[in-house]
Short mmCIF file of C-alpha atoms in Angstrom, two decimals:
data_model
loop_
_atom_site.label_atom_id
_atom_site.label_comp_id
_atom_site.label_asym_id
_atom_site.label_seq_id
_atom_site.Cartn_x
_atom_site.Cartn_y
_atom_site.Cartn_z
CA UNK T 919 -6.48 54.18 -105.78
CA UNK T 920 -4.77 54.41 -102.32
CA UNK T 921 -1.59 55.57 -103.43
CA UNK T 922 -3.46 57.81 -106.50
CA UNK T 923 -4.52 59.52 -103.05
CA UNK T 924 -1.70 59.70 -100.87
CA UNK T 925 -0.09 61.57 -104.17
CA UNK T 926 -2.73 64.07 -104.16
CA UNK T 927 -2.08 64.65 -100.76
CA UNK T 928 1.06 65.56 -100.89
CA UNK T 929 0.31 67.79 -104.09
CA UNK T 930 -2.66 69.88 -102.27
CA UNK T 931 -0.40 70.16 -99.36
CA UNK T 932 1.43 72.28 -101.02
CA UNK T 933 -0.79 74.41 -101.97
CA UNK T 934 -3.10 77.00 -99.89
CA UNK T 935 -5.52 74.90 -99.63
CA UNK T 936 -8.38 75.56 -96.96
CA UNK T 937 -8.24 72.42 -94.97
CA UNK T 938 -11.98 72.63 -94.00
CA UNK T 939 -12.91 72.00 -97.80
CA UNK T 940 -14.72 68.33 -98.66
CA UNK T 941 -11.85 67.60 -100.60
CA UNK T 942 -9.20 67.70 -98.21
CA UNK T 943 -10.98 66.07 -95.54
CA UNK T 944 -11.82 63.45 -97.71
CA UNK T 945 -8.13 62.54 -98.37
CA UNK T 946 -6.92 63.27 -94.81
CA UNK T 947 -9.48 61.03 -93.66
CA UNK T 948 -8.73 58.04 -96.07
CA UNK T 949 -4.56 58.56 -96.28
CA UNK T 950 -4.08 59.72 -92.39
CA UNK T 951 -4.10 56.11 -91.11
CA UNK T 952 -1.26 55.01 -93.75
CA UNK T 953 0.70 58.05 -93.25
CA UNK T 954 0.91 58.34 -89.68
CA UNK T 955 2.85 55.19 -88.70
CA UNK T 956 5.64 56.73 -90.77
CA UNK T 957 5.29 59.71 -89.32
CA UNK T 958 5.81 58.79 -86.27
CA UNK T 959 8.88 56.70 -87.02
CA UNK T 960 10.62 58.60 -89.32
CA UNK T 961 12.69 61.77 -88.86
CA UNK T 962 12.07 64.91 -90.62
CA UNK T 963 14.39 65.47 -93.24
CA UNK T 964 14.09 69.50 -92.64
CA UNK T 965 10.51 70.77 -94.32
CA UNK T 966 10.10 67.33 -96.33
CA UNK T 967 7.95 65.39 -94.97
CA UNK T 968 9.09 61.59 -96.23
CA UNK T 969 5.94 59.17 -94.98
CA UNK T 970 4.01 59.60 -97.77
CA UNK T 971 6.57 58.38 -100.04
CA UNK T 972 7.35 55.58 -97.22
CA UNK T 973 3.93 54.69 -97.30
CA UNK T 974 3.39 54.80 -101.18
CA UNK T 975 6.48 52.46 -101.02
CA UNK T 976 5.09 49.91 -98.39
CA UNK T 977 1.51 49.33 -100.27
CA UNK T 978 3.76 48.74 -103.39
CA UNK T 979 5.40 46.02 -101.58
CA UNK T 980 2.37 44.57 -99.86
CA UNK T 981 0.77 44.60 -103.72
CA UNK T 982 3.68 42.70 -104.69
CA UNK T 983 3.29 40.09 -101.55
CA UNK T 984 -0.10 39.41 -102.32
CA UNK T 985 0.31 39.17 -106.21
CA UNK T 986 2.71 36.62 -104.72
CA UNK T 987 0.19 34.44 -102.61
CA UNK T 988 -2.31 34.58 -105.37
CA UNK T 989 -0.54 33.41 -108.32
CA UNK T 990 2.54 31.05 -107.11
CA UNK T 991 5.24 31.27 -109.83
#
């Protein structure tokens, strides 16, 4: 569900979207504290902004840890 969110995101923030609607703050509030960290670390690659994808990337990897720890090949 996280990542079905950080996706939207990054969809609505292309569009002109008003940023005081429920909607928006809904997903800034949830995604914001995944996002940010890579944000802060990574550059800007011009107008792309790159964290969401880094972050979509890192809960991947953590689901892949933890399917790891749970069942033990």
């Amino acid at each position: 569900m996280l990542t079905w969110a950080i996706i939207a995101r990054a969809l609505i923030s292309w569009l002109p979207v008003d940023q005081g609607s429920s909607l928006y703050q809904l997903l800034f509030r949830v995604t914001e504290p995944i996002i940010d960290p890579f944000r802060r670390v990574m550059p800007r690659a011009g107008m792309i902004d790159l964290s969401p994808m880094m972050a979509i990337l890192a809960l991947l990897v953590m689901q892949q840890l933890v399917a790891m720890l749970v069942v033990p090949a």
